[in-house]
Coordinates of C-alpha atoms in Angstrom, one line a residue:
X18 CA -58.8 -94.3 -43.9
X19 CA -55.3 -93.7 -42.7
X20 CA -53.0 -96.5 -41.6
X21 CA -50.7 -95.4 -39.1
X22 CA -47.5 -96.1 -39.8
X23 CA -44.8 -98.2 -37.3
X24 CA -41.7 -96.4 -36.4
X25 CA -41.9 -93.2 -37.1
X26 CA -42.2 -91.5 -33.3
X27 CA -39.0 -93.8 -32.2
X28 CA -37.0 -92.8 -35.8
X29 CA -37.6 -88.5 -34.9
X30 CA -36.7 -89.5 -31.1
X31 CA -33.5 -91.1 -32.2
X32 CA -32.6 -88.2 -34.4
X33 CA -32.9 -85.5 -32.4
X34 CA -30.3 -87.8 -29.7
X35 CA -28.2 -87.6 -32.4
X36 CA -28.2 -83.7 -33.0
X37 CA -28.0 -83.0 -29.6
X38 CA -25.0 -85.0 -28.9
X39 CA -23.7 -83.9 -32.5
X40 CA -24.0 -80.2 -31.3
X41 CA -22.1 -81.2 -27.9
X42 CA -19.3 -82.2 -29.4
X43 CA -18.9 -79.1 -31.3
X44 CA -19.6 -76.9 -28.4
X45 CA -17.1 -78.4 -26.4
X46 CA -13.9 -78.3 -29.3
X47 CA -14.7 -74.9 -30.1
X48 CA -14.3 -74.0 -25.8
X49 CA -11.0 -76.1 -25.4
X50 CA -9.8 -74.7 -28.9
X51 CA -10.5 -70.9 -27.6
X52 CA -9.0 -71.7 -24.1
X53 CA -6.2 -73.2 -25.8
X54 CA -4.9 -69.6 -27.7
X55 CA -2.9 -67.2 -26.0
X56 CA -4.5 -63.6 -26.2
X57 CA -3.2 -61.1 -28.7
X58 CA -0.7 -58.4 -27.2
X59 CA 0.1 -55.2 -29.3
X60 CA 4.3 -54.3 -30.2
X61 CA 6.0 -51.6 -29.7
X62 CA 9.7 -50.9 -30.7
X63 CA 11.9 -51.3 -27.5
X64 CA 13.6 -47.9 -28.4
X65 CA 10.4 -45.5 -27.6
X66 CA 10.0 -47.1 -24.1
X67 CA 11.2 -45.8 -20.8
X68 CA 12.4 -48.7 -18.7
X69 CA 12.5 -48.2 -15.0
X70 CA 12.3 -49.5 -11.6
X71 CA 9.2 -49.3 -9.6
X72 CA 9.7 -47.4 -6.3
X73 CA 8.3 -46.2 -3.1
X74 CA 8.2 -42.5 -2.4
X75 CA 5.8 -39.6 -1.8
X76 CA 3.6 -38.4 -5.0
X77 CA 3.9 -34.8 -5.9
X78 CA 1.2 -32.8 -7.8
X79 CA 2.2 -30.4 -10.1
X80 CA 0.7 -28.0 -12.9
X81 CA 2.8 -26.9 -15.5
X82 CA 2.2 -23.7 -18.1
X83 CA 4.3 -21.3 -20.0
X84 CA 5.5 -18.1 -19.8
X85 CA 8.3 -15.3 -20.1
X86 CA 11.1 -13.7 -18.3
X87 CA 10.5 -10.3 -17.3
X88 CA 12.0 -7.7 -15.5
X89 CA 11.3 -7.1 -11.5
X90 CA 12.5 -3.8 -11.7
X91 CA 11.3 -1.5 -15.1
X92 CA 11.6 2.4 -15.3
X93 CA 9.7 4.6 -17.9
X94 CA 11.4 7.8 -18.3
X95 CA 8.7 10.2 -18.7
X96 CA 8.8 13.7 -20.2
X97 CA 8.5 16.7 -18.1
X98 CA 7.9 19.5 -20.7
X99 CA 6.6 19.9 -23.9
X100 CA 9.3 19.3 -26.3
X101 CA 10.4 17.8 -30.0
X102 CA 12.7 15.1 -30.1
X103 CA 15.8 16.3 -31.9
X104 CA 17.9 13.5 -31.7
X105 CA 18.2 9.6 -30.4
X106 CA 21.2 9.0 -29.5
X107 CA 21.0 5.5 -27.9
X108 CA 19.3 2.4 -29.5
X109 CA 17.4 -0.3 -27.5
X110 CA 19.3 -3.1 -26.2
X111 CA 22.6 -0.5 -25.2
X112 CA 23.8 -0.7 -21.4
X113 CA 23.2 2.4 -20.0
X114 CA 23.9 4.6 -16.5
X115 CA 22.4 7.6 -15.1
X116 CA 24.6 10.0 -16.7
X117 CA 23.2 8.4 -20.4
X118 CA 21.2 10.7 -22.8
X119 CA 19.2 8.8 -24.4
X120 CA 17.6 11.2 -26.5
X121 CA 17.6 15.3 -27.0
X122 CA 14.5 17.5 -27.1
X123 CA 14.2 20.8 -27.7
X124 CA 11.4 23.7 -26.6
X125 CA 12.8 27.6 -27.0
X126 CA 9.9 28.4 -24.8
X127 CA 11.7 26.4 -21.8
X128 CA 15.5 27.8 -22.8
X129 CA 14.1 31.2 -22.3
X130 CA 12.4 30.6 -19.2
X131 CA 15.6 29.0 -17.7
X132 CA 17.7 32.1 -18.5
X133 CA 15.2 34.8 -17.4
X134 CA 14.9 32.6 -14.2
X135 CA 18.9 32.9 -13.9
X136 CA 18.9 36.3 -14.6
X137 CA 16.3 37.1 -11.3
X138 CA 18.1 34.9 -9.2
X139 CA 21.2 37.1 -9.9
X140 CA 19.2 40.0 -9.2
X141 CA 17.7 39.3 -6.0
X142 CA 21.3 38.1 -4.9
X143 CA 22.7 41.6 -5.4
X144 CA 19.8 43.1 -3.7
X145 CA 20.2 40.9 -0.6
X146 CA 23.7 42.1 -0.8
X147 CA 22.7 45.7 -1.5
X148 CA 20.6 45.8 1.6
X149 CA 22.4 43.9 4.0
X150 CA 25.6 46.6 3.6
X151 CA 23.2 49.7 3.9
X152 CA 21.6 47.5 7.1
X153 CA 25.1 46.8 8.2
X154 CA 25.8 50.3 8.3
X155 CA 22.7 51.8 9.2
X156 CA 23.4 49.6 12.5
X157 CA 26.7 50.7 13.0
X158 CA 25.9 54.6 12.9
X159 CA 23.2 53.2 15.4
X160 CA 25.8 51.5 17.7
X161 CA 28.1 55.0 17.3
X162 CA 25.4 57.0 18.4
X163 CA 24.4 54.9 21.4
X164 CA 28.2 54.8 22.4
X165 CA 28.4 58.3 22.1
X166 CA 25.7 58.9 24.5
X167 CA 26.7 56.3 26.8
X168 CA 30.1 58.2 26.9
X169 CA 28.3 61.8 27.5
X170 CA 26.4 59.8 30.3
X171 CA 29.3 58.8 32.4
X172 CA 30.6 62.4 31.9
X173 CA 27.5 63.8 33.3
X174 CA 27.1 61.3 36.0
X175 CA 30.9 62.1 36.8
X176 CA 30.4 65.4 36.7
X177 CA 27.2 65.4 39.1
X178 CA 29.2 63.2 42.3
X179 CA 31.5 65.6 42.1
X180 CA 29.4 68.3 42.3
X181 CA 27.6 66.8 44.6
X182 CA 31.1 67.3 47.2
X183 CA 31.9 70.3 46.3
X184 CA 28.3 71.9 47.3
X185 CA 28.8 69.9 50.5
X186 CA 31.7 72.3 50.9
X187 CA 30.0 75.2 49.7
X188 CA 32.5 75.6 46.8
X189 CA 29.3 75.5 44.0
X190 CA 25.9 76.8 44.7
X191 CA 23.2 74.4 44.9
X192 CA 21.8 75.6 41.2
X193 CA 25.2 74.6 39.7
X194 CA 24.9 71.1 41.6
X195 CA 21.0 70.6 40.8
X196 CA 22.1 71.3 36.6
X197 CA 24.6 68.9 36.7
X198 CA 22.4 66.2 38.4
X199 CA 19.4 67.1 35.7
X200 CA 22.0 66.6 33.3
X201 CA 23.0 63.4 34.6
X202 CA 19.4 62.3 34.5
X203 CA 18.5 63.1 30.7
X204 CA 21.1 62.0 29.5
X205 CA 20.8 58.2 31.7
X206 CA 17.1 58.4 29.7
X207 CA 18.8 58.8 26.8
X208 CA 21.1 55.7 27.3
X209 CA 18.7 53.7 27.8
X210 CA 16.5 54.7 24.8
X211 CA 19.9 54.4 22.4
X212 CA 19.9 50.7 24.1
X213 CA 16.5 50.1 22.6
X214 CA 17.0 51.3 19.4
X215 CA 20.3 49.6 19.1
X216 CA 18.2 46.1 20.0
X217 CA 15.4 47.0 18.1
X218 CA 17.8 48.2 14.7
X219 CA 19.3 44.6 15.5
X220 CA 16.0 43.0 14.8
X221 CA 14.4 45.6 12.7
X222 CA 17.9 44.4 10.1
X223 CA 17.4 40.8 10.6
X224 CA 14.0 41.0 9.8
X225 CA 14.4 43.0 6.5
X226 CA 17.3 40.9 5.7
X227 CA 14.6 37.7 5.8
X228 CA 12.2 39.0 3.8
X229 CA 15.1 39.7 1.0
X230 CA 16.2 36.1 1.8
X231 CA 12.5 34.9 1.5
X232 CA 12.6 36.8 -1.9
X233 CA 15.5 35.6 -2.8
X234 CA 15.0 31.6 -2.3
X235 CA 11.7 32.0 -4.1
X236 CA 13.8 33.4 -7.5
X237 CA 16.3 30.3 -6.5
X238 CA 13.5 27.9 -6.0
X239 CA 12.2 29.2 -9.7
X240 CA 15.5 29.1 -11.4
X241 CA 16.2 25.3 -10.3
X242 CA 12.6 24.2 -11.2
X243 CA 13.5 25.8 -14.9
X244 CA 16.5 24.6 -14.9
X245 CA 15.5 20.8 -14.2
X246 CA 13.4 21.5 -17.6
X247 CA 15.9 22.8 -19.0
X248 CA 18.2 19.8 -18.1
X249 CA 15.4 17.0 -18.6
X250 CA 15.5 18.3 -22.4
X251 CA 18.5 15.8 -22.1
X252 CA 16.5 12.3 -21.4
X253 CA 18.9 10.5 -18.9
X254 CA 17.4 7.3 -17.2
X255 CA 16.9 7.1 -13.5
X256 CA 18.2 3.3 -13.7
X257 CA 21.3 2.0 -14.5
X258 CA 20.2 -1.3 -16.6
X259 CA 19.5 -2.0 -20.4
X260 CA 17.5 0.4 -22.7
X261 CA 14.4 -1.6 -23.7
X262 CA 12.0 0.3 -25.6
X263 CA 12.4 3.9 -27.3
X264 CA 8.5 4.2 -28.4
X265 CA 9.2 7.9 -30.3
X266 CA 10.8 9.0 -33.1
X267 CA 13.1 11.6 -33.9
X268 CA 11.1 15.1 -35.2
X269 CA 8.0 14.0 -33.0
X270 CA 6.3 16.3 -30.8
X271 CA 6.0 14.9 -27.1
X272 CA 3.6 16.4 -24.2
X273 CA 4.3 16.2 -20.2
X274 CA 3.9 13.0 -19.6
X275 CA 4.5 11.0 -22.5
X276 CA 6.3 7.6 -22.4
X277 CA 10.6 8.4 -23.9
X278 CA 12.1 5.3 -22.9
X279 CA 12.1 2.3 -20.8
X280 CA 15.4 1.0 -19.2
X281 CA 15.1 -2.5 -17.4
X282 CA 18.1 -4.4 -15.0
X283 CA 18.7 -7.6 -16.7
X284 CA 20.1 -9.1 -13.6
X285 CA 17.1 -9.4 -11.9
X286 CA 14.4 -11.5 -13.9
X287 CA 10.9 -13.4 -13.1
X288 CA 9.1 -15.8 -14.6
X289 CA 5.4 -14.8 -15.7
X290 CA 3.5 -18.4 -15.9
X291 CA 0.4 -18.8 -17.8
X292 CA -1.4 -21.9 -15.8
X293 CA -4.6 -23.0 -16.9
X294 CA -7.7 -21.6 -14.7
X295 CA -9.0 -25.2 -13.7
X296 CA -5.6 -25.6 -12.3
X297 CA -4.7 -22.3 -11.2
X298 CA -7.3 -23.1 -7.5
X299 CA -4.7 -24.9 -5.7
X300 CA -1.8 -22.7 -6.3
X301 CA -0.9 -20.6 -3.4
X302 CA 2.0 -18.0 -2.7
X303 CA 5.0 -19.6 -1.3
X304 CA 4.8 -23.2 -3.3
X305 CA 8.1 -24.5 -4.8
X306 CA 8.2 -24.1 -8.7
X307 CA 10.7 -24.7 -11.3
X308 CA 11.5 -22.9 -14.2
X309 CA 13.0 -24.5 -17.1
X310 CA 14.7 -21.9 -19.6
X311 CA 15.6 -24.1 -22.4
X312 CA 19.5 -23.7 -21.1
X313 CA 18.9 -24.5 -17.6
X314 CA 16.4 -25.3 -14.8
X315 CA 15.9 -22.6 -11.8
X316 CA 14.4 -23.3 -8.5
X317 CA 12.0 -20.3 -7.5
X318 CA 9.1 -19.5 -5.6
X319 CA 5.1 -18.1 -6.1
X320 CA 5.0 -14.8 -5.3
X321 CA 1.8 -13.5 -6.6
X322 CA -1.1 -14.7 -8.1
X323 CA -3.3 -12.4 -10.4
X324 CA -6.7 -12.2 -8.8
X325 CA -8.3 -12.5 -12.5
X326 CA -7.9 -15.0 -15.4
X327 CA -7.6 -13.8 -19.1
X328 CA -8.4 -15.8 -22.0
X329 CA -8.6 -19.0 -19.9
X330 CA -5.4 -18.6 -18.1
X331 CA -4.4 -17.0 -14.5
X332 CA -0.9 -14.9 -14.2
X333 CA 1.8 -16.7 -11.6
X334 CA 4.7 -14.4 -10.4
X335 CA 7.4 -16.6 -10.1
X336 CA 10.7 -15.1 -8.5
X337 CA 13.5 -16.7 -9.2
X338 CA 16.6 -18.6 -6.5
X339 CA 19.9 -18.8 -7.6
X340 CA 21.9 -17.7 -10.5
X341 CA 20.5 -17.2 -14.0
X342 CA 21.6 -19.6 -16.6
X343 CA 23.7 -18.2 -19.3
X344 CA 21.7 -16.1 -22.1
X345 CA 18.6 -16.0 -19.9
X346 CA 17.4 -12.4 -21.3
X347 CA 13.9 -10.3 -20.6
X348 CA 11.0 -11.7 -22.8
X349 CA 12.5 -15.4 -23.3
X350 CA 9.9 -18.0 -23.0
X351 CA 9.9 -20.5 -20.5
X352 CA 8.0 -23.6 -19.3
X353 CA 7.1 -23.5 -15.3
X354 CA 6.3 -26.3 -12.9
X355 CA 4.7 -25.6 -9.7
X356 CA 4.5 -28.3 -7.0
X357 CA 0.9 -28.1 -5.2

């Protein structure tokens, strides 16, 4: 039989009191200890901050990207004729003028052609000239022979008034009177025919002397055209500026066509920015930009924007404002900023 025992319900009551008052206690130092400590706050060396003032202003958006100087204004100097480059006579990176050869080609075919061109041109001048003095002359024996009957005209018409008096007199007989006047009469006809030949030999000449003319511009036109091949065997630019590329070598054989040379003016650059697509969709012609050469910073201005992007990135013609900074040179990388 079990004996309960006195005590024991008020002993556990009392216990727990004690671990519940216990376990207060500690709650409560470990929140005033932890609101007591200051919180932790990470150091950095004064020297690799950028101390400022805060200010009002506007805020500008901007994208940045690479890119290069390049020339606004390139020439490639083609070749006209087929040809082997003999000699280069100018390196890349040499100022040069119009009146430069570059390089010298050379094509017999084209030498011959130039002087057999000369030599009809020469030709068909001294038949022009050939002509027009047996023309000249054929027109004069013309005007002699119209002037002579012109002359024998006013004789007979002379000849027939006076006749014409004396038969009112009776002095000639009326056969003698009516001869002179027929006289008279043929040989007005004849006057007036020599008139028409004379006009006619005038344009009959000018005529002939066109059609020589014609012939004769066609073997000039012909004799310039092969001499301009002949002359563009001696590659000259078109551009006064600085040789940039000479992509052929001396004993190569070259084709109508082919790329000789290109010349570039230095003076007048533009900055080719690479911007990344995603921020390429706000740019728009006409923003401010800033291109910063490494030497200097110069202000410019979008000017085109490539419709497509390539390998992630869309093309930004930037023209530049202002005066290049010294050794700004075509191909020289640069870092642009464009203000959206």
């Amino acid at each position: 039989m079990d004996i309960p025992r006195e005590g024991i319900a008020e002993q556990k009551r009392r216990k727990r009191i004690i671990y519940g008052v216990i376990a207060a206690v500690l709650l409560a130092g470990a929140w005033v200890g932890v609101s007591s400590l200051e919180p932790a706050a990470r150091s950095v060396e004064k020297s690799s901050l950028y101390i400022g003032r805060v200010e009002r202003g506007e805020m500008l958006r901007a994208v940045r990207g690479p890119g290069t100087l390049v020339p606004e204004e390139i020439r490639w100097i083609g070749a006209l004729t087929d040809g082997r480059v003999e000699r280069i006579l100018i390196k890349p990176g040499t100022v040069v003028d119009t009146n430069s050869v570059i390089m010298e080609l050379s094509n017999p075919t084209v030498e011959r052609a130039a002087q057999d061109a000369e030599l009809q041109v020469r030709a068909a001048q001294a038949d022009h000239e050939d002509l027009k003095v047996r023309l000249d002359s054929d027109y004069l024996n013309q005007q002699a022979s119209a002037a002579s009957v012109e002359a024998d005209f006013h004789e007979a018409q002379l000849e027939a008034e006076a006749n014409e008096v004396l038969s009112k007199d009776g002095l000639i007989s009326e056969i003698e009177l009516r001869r002179s006047q027929i006289r008279a009469k043929q040989l007005e006809n004849r006057h007036r025919i020599e008139q028409e030949r004379l006009i006619k030999a005038k344009e009959s000449l000018a005529a002939q002397l066109g059609a020589q003319k014609a012939r004769l511009d066609q073997a000039q036109a012909l004799y310039e055209l092969r001499q301009q091949e002949l002359d563009s065997l001696k590659v000259r630019p078109t551009l006064s500026g600085v040789l940039q590329e000479v992509p052929v070598e001396e004993g190569q054989q070259v084709s109508p066509g082919t790329n000789l040379a290109r010349v570039a003016r230095p003076d007048l650059l533009k900055a080719e920015l690479r911007i990344a697509e995603t921020q390429a969709r706000d740019i728009q012609v006409g923003q401010v930009a800033k291109v910063d050469t490494r030497n200097g910073v110069i202000d410019g201005r979008v000017a085109r924007i490539d419709p497509a992007a390539q390998d992630g990135t869309v093309t930004v013609d930037v023209t530049l404002e202002g005066d290049l900074p010294k050794g700004a040179r075509p191909q020289q990388s640069v870092d642009g900023t464009i203000e959206l």
